[in-house]
Short mmCIF file of C-alpha atoms in Angstrom, two decimals:
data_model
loop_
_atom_site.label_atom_id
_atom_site.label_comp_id
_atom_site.label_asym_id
_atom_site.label_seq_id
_atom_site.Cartn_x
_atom_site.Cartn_y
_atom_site.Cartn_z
CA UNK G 3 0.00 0.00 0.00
CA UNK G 4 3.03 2.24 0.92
CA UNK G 5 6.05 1.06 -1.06
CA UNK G 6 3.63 0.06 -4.11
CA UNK G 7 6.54 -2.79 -4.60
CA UNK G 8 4.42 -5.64 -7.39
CA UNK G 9 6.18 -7.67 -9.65
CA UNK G 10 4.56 -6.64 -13.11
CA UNK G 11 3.14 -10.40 -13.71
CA UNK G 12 0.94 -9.41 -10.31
CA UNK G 13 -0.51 -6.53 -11.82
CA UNK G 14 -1.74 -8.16 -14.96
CA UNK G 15 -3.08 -11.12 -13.77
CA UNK G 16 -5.32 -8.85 -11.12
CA UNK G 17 -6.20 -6.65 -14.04
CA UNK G 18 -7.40 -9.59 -16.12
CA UNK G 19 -9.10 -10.58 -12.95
CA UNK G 20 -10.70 -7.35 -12.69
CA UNK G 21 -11.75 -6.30 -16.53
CA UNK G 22 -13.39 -9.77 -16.38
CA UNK G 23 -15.64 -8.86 -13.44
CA UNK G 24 -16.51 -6.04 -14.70
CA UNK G 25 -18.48 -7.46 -17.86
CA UNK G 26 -20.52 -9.55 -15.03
CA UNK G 27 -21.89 -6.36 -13.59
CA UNK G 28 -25.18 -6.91 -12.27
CA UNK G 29 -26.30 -3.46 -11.05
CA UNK G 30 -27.01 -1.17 -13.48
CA UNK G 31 -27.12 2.07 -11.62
CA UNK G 32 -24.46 1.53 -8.82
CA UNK G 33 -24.47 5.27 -7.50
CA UNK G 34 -28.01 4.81 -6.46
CA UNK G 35 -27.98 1.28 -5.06
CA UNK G 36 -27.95 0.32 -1.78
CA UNK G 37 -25.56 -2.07 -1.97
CA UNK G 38 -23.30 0.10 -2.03
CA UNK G 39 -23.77 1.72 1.97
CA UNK G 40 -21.79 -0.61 3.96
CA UNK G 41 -18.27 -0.41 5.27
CA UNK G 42 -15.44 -1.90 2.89
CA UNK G 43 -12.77 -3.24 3.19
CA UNK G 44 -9.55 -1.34 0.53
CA UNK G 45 -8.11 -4.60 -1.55
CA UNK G 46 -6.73 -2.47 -4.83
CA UNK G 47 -6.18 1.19 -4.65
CA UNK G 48 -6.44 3.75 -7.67
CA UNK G 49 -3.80 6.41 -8.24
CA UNK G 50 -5.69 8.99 -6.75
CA UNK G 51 -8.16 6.86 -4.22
CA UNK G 52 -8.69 9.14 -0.71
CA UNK G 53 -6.71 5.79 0.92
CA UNK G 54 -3.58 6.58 -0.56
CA UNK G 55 -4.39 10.72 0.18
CA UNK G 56 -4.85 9.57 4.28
CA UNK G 57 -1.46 7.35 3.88
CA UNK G 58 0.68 9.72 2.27
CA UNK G 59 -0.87 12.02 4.53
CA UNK G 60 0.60 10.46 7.80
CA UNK G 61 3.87 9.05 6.01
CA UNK G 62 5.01 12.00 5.15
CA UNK G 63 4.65 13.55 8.76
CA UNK G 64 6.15 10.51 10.35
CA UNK G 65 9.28 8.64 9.50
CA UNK G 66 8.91 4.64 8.99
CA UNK G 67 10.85 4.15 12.39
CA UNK G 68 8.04 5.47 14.27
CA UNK G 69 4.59 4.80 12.53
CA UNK G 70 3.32 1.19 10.67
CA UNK G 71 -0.19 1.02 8.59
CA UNK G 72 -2.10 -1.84 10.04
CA UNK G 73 -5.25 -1.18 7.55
CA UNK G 74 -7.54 1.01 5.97
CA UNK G 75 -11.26 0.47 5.45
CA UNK G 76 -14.20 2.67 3.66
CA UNK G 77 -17.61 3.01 5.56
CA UNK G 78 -20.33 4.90 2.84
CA UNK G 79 -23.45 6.14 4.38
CA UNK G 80 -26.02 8.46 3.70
CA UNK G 81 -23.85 10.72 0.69
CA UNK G 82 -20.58 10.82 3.11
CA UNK G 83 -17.81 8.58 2.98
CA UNK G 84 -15.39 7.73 6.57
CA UNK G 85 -12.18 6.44 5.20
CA UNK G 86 -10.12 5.26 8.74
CA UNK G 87 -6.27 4.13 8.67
CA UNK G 88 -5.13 2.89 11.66
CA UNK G 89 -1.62 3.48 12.84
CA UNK G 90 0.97 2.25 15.17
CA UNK G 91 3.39 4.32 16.39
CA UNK G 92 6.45 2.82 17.91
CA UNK G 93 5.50 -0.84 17.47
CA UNK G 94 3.24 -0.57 20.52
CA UNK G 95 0.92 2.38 20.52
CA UNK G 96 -2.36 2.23 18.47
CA UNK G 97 -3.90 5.54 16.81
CA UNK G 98 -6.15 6.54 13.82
CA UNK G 99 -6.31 8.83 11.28
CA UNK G 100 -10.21 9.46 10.02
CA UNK G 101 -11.36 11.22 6.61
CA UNK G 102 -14.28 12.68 6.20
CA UNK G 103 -15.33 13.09 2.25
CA UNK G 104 -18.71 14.40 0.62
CA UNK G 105 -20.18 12.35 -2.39
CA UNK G 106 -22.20 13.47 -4.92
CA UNK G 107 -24.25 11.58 -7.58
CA UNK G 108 -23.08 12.82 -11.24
CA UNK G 109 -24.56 10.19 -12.95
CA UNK G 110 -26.02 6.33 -12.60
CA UNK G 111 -22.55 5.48 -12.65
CA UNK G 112 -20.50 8.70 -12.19
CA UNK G 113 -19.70 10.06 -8.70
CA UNK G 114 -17.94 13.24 -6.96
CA UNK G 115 -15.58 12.84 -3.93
CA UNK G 116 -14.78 16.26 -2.10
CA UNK G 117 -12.50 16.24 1.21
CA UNK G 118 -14.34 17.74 4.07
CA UNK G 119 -12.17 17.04 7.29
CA UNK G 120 -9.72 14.99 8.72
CA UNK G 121 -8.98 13.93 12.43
CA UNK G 122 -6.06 12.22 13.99
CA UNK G 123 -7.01 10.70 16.88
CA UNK G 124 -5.02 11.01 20.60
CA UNK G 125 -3.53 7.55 21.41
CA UNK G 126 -4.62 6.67 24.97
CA UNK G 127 -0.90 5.65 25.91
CA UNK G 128 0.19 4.47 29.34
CA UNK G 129 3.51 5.85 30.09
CA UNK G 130 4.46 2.74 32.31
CA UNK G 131 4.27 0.80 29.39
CA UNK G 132 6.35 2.80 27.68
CA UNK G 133 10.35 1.52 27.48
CA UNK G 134 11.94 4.43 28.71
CA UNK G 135 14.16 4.13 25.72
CA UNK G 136 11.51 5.07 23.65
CA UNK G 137 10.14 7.66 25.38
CA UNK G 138 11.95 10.68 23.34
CA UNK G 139 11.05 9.19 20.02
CA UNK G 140 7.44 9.39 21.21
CA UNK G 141 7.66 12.90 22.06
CA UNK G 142 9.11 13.23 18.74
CA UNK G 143 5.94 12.36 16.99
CA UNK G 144 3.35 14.25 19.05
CA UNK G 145 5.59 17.62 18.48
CA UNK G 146 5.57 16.40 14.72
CA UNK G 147 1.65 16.02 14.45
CA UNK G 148 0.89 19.23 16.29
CA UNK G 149 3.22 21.11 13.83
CA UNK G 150 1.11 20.03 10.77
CA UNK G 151 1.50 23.06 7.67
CA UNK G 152 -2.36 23.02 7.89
CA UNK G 153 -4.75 25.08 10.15
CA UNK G 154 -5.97 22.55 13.09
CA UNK G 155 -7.86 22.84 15.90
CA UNK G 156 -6.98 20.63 18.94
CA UNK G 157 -9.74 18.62 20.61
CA UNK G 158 -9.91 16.32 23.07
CA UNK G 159 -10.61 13.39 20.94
CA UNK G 160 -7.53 14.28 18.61
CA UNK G 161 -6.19 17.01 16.10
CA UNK G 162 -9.01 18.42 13.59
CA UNK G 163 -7.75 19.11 10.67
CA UNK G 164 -10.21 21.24 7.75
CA UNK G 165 -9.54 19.72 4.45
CA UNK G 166 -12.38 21.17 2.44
CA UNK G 167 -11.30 21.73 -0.92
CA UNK G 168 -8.00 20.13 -0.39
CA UNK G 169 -8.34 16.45 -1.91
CA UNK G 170 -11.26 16.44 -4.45
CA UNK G 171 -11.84 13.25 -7.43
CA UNK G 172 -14.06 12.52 -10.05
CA UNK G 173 -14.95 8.36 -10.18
CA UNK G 174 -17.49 5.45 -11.80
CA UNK G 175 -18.64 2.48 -10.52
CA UNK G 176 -17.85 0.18 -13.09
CA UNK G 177 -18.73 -2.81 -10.56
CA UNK G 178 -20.84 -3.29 -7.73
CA UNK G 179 -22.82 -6.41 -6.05
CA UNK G 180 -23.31 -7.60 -2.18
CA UNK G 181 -19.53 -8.16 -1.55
CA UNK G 182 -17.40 -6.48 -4.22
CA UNK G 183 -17.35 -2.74 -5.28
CA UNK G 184 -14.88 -1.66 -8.63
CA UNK G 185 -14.77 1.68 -9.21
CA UNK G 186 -12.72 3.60 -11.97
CA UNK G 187 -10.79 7.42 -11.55
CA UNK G 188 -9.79 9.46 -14.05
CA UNK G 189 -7.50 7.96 -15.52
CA UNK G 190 -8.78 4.82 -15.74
CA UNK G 191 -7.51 2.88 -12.65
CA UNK G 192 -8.81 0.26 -10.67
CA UNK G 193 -9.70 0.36 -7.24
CA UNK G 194 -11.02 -2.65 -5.44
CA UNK G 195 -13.03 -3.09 -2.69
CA UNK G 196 -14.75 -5.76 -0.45
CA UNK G 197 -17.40 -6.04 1.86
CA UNK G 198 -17.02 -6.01 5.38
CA UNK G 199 -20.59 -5.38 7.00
CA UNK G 200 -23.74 -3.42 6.18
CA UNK G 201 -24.29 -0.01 8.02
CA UNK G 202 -27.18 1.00 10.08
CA UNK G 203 -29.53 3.98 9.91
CA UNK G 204 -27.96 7.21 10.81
CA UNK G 205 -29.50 10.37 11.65
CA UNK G 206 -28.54 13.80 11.46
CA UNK G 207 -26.10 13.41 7.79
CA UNK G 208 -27.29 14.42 4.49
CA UNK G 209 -28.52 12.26 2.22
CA UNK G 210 -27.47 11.31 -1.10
CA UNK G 211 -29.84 12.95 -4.01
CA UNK G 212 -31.49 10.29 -6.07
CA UNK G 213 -29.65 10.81 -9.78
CA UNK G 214 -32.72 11.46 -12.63
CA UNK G 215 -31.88 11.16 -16.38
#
């Protein structure tokens, strides 16, 4: 997901894989269909999918040495998408990064993806457990996230960070059943996703307007 490191043999046969699915596509307006609320779990990424925006995102804040990936996954409700990567930092402390995005229905297939906000959450760390060692390098990466080049606002659930206008995409759904969602950016790329579990009702977030041709 970081390095991108495939042998080019990899990338063909899941391309194959892919193109082939795509003729089986059973849903003929994906943007509107409720399969597609759920949360997902981020099997292929696109050049410019919001995954790779969050990653980069952290990477390039932390060195390797301090933070890992342990996964990302997608949850679409109600027109917003939650894209969460979760973190450790220092092989032993647990965090999250969350982005918020806006979509909007272009089309049966078409869809708009517009950055809204971003939030790293505090890690609830116990200094005990803490080698004393690695104490510094911790302190390291708090003064490092609360030095972000972007305007925050520090709460007590983590750093806010306002990202509207700062990561926007244009996409289709070229795929989309119970368990597997394909979508396409602009320049054609795949990006893979599978099912993880359906999503509840939730109040209080706009809806997503029903597309008309």
């Amino acid at each position: 997901m970081i390095t991108g490191k495939m042998a080019d043999m990899q990338r063909i046969d899941v391309n194959e894989r892919i193109t082939g699915l795509e003729r089986l596509n059973p849903t003929p307006r994906p943007t509107t269909s409720p399969f597609l609320e759920g949360r997902w779990n981020c099997e292929w990424l696109g050049t410019s999918s919001p995954i790779l925006f969050v990653t980069k995102l952290v990477f390039e804040r932390f060195p390797s040495t301090l933070v890992s990936l342990l996964g990302v996954d997608v949850a679409i409700k109600d027109g917003y998408a939650i894209v969460t990567a979760s973190t450790k930092f220092l092989n032993s402390i647990e965090s999250k990064f969350i982005l918020t995005t806006k979509l909007s229905v272009e089309g049966p297939l078409r869809m708009k993806e517009e950055s809204v906000e971003g939030v790293f959450e505090t890690p609830k760390v116990n200094d005990e457990a803490i080698p004393e060692q690695l104490k510094g390098a911790l302190g390291q990466a708090v003064g490092t996230l609360q030095q972000l080049p972007l305007p925050t606002d520090l709460m007590t659930s983590g750093v806010k960070v306002p990202l509207g206008g700062l990561y926007e995409r244009l996409y289709m759904i070229s795929y989309l059943d119970e368990e597997i969602l394909i979508l396409r950016d602009t320049s054609g790329v795949p990006e893979v996703l599978t099912k993880l579990e359906s999503l509840s009702d939730r109040e209080g977030v706009e809806q997503i307007v029903e597309y008309e041709s």
